[in-house]
mmCIF file of C-alpha atoms in Angstrom:
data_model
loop_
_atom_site.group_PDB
_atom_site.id
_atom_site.type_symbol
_atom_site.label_atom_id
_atom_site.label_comp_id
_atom_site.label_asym_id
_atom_site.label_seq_id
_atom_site.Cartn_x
_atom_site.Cartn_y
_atom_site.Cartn_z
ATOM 1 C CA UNK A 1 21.966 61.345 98.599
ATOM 2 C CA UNK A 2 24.516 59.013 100.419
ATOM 3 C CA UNK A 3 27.644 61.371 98.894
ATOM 4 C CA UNK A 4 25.437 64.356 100.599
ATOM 5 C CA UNK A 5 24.962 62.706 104.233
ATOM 6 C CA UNK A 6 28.655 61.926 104.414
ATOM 7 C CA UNK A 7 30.048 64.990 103.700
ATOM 8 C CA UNK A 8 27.422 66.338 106.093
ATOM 9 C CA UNK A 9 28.543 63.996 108.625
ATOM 10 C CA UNK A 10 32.160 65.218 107.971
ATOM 11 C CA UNK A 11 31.468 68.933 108.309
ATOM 12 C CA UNK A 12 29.631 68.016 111.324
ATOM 13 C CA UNK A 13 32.413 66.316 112.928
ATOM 14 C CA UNK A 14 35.196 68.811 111.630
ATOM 15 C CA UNK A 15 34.745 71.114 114.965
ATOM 16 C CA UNK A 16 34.918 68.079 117.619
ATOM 17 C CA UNK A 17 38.170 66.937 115.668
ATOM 18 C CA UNK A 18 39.382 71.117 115.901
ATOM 19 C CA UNK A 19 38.689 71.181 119.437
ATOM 20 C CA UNK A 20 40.891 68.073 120.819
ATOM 21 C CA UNK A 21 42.963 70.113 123.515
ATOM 22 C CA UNK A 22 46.776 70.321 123.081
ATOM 23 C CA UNK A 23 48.905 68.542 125.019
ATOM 24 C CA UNK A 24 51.909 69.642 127.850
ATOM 25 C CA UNK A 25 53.961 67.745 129.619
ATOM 26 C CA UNK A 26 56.424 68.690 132.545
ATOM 27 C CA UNK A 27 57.676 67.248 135.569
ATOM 28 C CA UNK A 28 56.703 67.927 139.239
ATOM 29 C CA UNK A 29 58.613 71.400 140.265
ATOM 30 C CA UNK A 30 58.996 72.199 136.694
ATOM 31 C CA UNK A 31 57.826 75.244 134.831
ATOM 32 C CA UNK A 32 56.173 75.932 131.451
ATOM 33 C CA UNK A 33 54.824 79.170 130.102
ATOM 34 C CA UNK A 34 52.884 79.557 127.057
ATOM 35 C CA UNK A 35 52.382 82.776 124.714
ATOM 36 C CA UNK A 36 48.634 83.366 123.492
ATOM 37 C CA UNK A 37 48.045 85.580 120.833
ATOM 38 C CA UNK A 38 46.124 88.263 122.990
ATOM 39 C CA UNK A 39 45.828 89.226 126.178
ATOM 40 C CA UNK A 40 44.636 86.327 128.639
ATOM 41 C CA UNK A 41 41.493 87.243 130.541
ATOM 42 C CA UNK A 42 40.922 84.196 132.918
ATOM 43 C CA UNK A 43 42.923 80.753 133.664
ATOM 44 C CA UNK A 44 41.306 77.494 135.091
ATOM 45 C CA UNK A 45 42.782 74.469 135.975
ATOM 46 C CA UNK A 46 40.331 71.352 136.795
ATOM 47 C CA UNK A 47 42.500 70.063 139.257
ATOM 48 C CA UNK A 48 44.545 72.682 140.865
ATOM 49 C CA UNK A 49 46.592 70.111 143.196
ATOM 50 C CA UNK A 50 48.357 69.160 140.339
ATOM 51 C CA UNK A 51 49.117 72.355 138.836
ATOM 52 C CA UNK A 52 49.610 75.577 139.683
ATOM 53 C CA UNK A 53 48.822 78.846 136.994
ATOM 54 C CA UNK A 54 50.151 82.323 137.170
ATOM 55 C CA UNK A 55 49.239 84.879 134.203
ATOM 56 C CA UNK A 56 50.183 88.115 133.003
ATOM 57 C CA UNK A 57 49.342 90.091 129.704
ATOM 58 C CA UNK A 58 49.710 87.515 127.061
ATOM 59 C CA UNK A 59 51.351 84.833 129.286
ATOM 60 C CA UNK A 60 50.879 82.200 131.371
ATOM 61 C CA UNK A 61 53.464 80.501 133.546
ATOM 62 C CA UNK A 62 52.033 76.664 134.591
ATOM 63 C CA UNK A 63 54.142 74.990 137.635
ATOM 64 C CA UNK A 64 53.498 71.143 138.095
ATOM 65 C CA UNK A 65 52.555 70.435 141.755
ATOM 66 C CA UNK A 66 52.288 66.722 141.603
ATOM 67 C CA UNK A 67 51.874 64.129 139.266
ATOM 68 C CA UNK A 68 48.813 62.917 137.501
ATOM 69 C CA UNK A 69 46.380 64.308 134.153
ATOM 70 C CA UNK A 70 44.124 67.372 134.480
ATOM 71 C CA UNK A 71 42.834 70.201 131.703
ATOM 72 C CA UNK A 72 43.536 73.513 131.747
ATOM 73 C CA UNK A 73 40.862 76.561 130.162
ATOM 74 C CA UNK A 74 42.657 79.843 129.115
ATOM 75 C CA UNK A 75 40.200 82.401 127.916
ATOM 76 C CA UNK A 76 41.633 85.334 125.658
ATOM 77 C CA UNK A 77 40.064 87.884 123.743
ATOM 78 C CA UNK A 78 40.497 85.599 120.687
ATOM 79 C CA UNK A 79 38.717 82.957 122.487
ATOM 80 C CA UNK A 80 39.092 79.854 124.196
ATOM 81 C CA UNK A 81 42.430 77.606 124.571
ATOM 82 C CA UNK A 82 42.005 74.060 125.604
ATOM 83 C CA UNK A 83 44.942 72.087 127.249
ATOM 84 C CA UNK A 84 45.336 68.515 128.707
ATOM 85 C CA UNK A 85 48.897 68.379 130.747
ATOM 86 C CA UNK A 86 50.333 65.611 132.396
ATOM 87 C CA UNK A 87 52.501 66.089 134.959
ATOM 88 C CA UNK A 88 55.507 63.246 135.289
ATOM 89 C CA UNK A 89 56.619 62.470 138.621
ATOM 90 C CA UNK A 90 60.578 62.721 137.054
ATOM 91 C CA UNK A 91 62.206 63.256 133.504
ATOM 92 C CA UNK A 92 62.479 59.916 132.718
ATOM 93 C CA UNK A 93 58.183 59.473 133.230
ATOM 94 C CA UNK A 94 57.405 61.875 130.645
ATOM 95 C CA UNK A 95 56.216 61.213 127.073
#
């Protein structure tokens, strides 16, 4: 019964520990784009002071703004990509 609960326990947690967001870092007038594997349907940034997000087809270009944490939200047609960025105030602040 115990063996049964744990491994229960660890199925149940296997989809939190899948969906930790990847992480990006840049610096403040720096630019990153990312490839998804299909077509990107809709980008959202939590805090859009910090960065800003462009998109086209399967890309998306993301331009650091000003320094601080926020998450970005890109929605494909394979689903949802998570992403926490943290944008460095210089080159020698980042990670």
């Amino acid at each position: 019964m115990y063996r049964t609960a744990v491994a229960l326990l660890m199925l149940s947690a296997a989809p939190t520990l899948a969906a930790e967001p990847a992480r990006l870092a840049f610096t403040v007038d720096q630019s990153t784009t990312l490839s998804l594997p299909a077509t990107v349907t809709s980008v959202k940034i939590d805090d859009p002071s910090l960065v800003e997000a462009t998109q086209s087809g399967r890309k998306v270009t993301l331009h650091g703004l000003a320094k601080g944490h926020t998450y970005a939200v890109i929605q494909t047609a394979d689903g949802e990509h998570r992403f926490r960025i943290y944008v460095a105030a210089d080159r020698f602040a980042l990670p």
